[in-house]
Coordinates of C-alpha atoms and ligand atoms in Angstrom, one line a residue:
X17 CA 275.9 28.6 181.4
X18 CA 273.2 27.7 184.0
X19 CA 269.6 28.0 182.9
X20 CA 267.5 27.3 186.0
X21 CA 263.8 26.4 186.4
X22 CA 262.9 30.0 186.9
X23 CA 264.0 30.8 183.4
X24 CA 261.7 31.2 180.5
X25 CA 261.4 29.0 177.4
X26 CA 264.0 29.3 174.7
X27 CA 262.5 29.3 171.2
X28 CA 264.9 28.9 168.3
X29 CA 263.5 30.3 165.1
X30 CA 265.0 29.4 161.7
X31 CA 263.9 30.2 158.2
X32 CA 265.5 30.6 154.7
X33 CA 266.6 34.2 154.2
X34 CA 263.7 36.3 153.0
X35 CA 260.9 34.1 154.4
X36 CA 259.8 36.8 156.8
X37 CA 261.3 35.7 160.1
X38 CA 262.3 39.2 161.2
X39 CA 258.9 40.7 160.3
X40 CA 257.1 37.9 162.2
X41 CA 259.3 38.2 165.3
X42 CA 258.6 42.0 165.4
X43 CA 254.8 41.3 165.4
X44 CA 255.0 38.6 168.0
X45 CA 257.0 40.9 170.4
X46 CA 254.5 43.7 169.9
X47 CA 251.5 41.4 170.5
X48 CA 252.6 39.6 173.6
X49 CA 254.6 40.7 176.7
X50 CA 257.6 39.1 178.4
X51 CA 259.1 37.9 175.1
X52 CA 262.8 38.6 174.9
X53 CA 265.0 38.5 171.9
X54 CA 268.7 37.6 171.7
X55 CA 270.4 40.4 169.8
X56 CA 273.2 38.8 167.7
X57 CA 276.5 40.2 166.6
X58 CA 277.2 40.3 162.9
X59 CA 279.8 41.6 160.5
X60 CA 277.3 42.2 157.7
X61 CA 276.3 45.6 156.7
X62 CA 273.4 47.3 158.3
X63 CA 270.2 47.3 156.2
X64 CA 267.9 50.3 155.8
X65 CA 265.6 50.5 158.8
X66 CA 267.8 48.4 161.0
X67 CA 268.9 49.8 164.3
X68 CA 272.3 48.9 165.9
X69 CA 271.7 47.3 169.3
X70 CA 268.1 46.4 168.5
X71 CA 268.2 44.2 165.4
X72 CA 271.9 43.3 165.7
X73 CA 275.1 44.6 167.1
X74 CA 277.0 45.5 163.9
X75 CA 280.7 45.0 164.4
X76 CA 283.8 44.6 162.2
X77 CA 285.5 41.3 161.6
X78 CA 288.4 42.1 164.0
X79 CA 286.1 42.8 166.8
X80 CA 284.1 39.7 166.1
X81 CA 287.2 37.6 166.0
X82 CA 288.3 39.0 169.3
X83 CA 285.0 37.9 170.8
X84 CA 285.5 34.4 169.4
X85 CA 289.0 34.2 171.0
X86 CA 287.6 35.5 174.3
X87 CA 285.0 32.7 174.2
X88 CA 282.1 35.2 174.4
X89 CA 279.7 33.3 172.0
X90 CA 277.3 30.6 172.9
X91 CA 277.4 29.8 169.1
X92 CA 278.6 31.5 166.0
X93 CA 278.5 30.7 162.3
X94 CA 279.5 31.9 158.9
X95 CA 276.4 32.8 156.8
X96 CA 276.8 34.2 153.3
X97 CA 280.5 35.0 154.0
X98 CA 279.6 37.0 157.1
X99 CA 280.0 36.2 160.7
X100 CA 277.0 35.9 163.0
X101 CA 277.0 35.0 166.7
X102 CA 274.9 34.8 169.8
X103 CA 276.8 36.3 172.8
X104 CA 276.4 34.8 176.3
X105 CA 275.1 38.1 177.8
X106 CA 272.5 38.4 175.0
X107 CA 270.8 35.2 176.3
X108 CA 271.4 35.4 180.0
X109 CA 270.3 39.0 180.3
X110 CA 266.8 38.2 178.9
X111 CA 266.3 34.9 180.7
X112 CA 267.3 36.4 184.1
X113 CA 264.4 38.8 183.6
X114 CA 262.2 35.7 183.4
X115 CA 261.1 36.3 179.9
X116 CA 260.7 33.7 177.1
X117 CA 263.5 34.1 174.6
X118 CA 263.2 34.1 170.8
X119 CA 266.5 33.4 169.0
X120 CA 266.8 34.0 165.3
X121 CA 269.7 31.8 164.1
X122 CA 270.5 29.8 161.0
X123 CA 270.5 26.0 160.8
X124 CA 274.0 25.7 162.2
X125 CA 273.2 27.9 165.2
X126 CA 269.9 26.1 165.8
X127 CA 271.7 22.8 166.0
X128 CA 274.2 24.2 168.5
X129 CA 271.5 25.8 170.7
X130 CA 269.5 22.5 170.8
X131 CA 272.7 20.7 171.8
X132 CA 273.5 23.2 174.6
X133 CA 269.9 23.7 175.8
X134 CA 268.0 20.5 175.2
X135 CA 264.9 22.0 176.7
X136 CA 264.7 24.6 174.0
X137 CA 262.0 24.4 171.3
X138 CA 262.6 24.9 167.7
X139 CA 260.4 26.5 165.0
X140 CA 261.1 26.4 161.3
X141 CA 259.3 29.0 159.1
X142 CA 258.6 28.1 155.5
X143 CA 257.6 30.4 152.6
X144 CA 254.4 29.4 150.9
X145 CA 256.4 28.5 147.7
X146 CA 259.8 29.0 146.2
X147 CA 258.4 31.6 143.7
X148 CA 257.0 33.7 146.6
X149 CA 260.4 33.4 148.4
X150 CA 262.1 34.8 145.4
X151 CA 259.6 37.7 145.2
X152 CA 260.2 38.5 148.8
X153 CA 264.0 38.4 148.4
X154 CA 263.7 40.7 145.4
X155 CA 261.4 43.1 147.2
X156 CA 263.8 43.5 150.1
X157 CA 267.0 43.8 148.1
X158 CA 266.5 47.2 146.4
X159 CA 269.4 48.7 148.4
X160 CA 271.4 45.6 148.9
X161 CA 273.7 43.6 146.8
X162 CA 272.4 40.0 147.2
X163 CA 272.8 37.0 145.1
X164 CA 269.1 35.9 144.9
X165 CA 269.8 32.7 143.0
X166 CA 272.4 31.7 145.6
X167 CA 269.9 32.3 148.4
X168 CA 267.2 30.3 146.6
X169 CA 269.6 27.4 146.1
X170 CA 270.6 27.5 149.8
X171 CA 266.9 27.7 150.8
X172 CA 266.2 24.5 149.0
X173 CA 268.8 22.7 151.1
X174 CA 267.7 24.4 154.3
X175 CA 264.0 23.4 153.8
X176 CA 265.0 19.7 153.7
X177 CA 266.0 20.2 157.4
X178 CA 262.6 21.4 158.6
X179 CA 261.9 17.9 159.7
X180 CA 264.3 18.3 162.6
X181 CA 262.3 21.1 164.2
X182 CA 259.6 20.8 166.8
X183 CA 257.2 23.2 164.9
X184 CA 256.8 24.1 161.2
X185 CA 255.0 27.3 160.3
X186 CA 254.1 28.5 156.8
X187 CA 254.4 32.3 156.4
X188 CA 251.6 32.9 153.9
X189 CA 249.4 35.3 155.8
X190 CA 251.7 37.3 158.1
X191 CA 249.3 37.7 161.0
X192 CA 248.3 34.0 161.0
X193 CA 252.0 33.0 161.1
X194 CA 252.6 35.4 164.0
X195 CA 249.5 34.1 165.8
X196 CA 250.8 30.5 165.5
X197 CA 254.1 31.5 167.2
X198 CA 252.2 33.4 169.9
X199 CA 250.1 30.2 170.5
X200 CA 253.2 28.1 171.0
X201 CA 254.6 30.6 173.5
X202 CA 251.4 30.9 175.4
X203 CA 250.8 27.2 175.5
X204 CA 254.3 26.6 176.9
X205 CA 253.6 29.1 179.7
X206 CA 250.8 26.7 180.9
X207 CA 253.1 23.7 180.8
X208 CA 253.4 22.0 184.2
X209 CA 257.1 22.6 184.3
X210 CA 256.4 26.3 184.4
X211 CA 253.2 26.3 186.4
X212 CA 253.9 23.7 189.1
X213 CA 256.3 25.8 191.2
X214 CA 253.7 28.5 191.6
X215 CA 250.8 26.2 192.1
X216 CA 252.8 24.3 194.8
X217 CA 253.3 27.5 196.6
X218 CA 249.7 28.6 196.5
X219 CA 248.1 25.3 197.4
X220 CA 251.0 23.9 199.6
X221 CA 251.2 20.8 197.4
Ligands
ADP26 P1 263.9 37.3 156.9 O1 264.1 37.9 158.3 O2 263.3 35.9 157.1 O3 265.1 37.2 156.0 P2 262.1 39.5 156.3 O4 261.3 39.6 157.6 O5 263.2 40.6 156.1 O6 262.8 38.1 156.1 O7 261.1 39.5 155.1 C1 261.5 39.6 153.8 C2 260.5 40.4 153.0 O8 259.3 39.7 152.8 C3 260.2 41.8 153.6 O9 260.2 42.7 152.6 C4 258.9 41.6 154.2 O10 258.1 42.8 154.3 C5 258.2 40.6 153.3 N1 257.2 39.7 154.0 C6 257.4 39.0 155.1 N2 256.3 38.2 155.4 C7 255.4 38.4 154.4 C8 254.1 37.9 154.1 N3 253.5 37.0 154.9 N4 253.5 38.3 153.0 C9 254.1 39.2 152.2 N5 255.3 39.8 152.4 C10 256.0 39.3 153.5
5GP27 P1 270.2 38.3 157.9 O1 271.5 38.8 157.4 O2 269.2 38.1 156.8 O3 269.6 39.1 159.0 O4 270.5 36.8 158.5 C1 271.1 35.8 157.7 C2 271.0 34.5 158.5 O5 271.8 34.6 159.7 C3 269.6 34.1 159.0 O6 269.4 32.8 158.7 C4 269.7 34.4 160.4 O7 268.8 33.5 161.2 C5 271.1 34.0 160.7 N1 271.6 34.6 162.0 C6 271.3 35.7 162.6 N2 271.9 35.9 163.8 C7 272.6 34.7 164.0 C8 273.4 34.2 165.0 O8 273.6 34.8 166.1 N3 273.9 33.0 164.9 C9 273.7 32.2 163.8 N4 274.2 31.0 163.7 N5 272.9 32.6 162.7 C10 272.4 33.9 162.8

């Protein structure tokens, strides 16, 4: 897949389940324009408040496996026994509109995206503490059957890997965490890679 210089910045966002990634991404996209989001496919069940085609494309395992066979994913992974994947159109559609692109993927997906798109930037979001992470998982799981202890155990392993990411953000105060991501996006828009083509045109450099 060709990502040319006209294309926006890819930002891969990873966090242990329950940290607040989805909530933060929603705020960032409300606060600043031209920020796209790659809508993943998943076989997991839809949560209350989630919209098919906005948060995810909810598909069954057969449909997902057919997409794997047809090579329709940039990356896919098994997370908590469910399949999750980023389809090629979900990325190319957004980048062709010259937006920046937020990708919410797990550690396996982030590794693969970094490999395929070396110019992408990665952001790891941490909870303020493990106790708070547990509270957030419990708070969200009223209508869901989730094994909180399993997620906490997995989170400990995931957190070890935050050192591989370009940016680390602690989601204590929600608005502050969103502001930090907005600052990264806005700063990247002023990077010479992005600005020079326009400046060259205006000033005939
Ligand atoms: P993730 O997408 O990382 O799994 P969610 O965005 O679903 O996590 O957030 C998990 C829960 O934590 C939700 O109930 C959300 O409202 C809550 N939450 C997220 N960020 C904060 C925060 N900074 N302070 C308090 N609660 C938060
Ligand atoms: P949730 O079910 O809580 O929405 O997501 C569970 C995990 O799957 C999160 O870590 C999330 O980042 C990850 N995830 C969501 N979409 C994708 C995807 O397309 N690819 C990969 N590899 N992980 C994903």
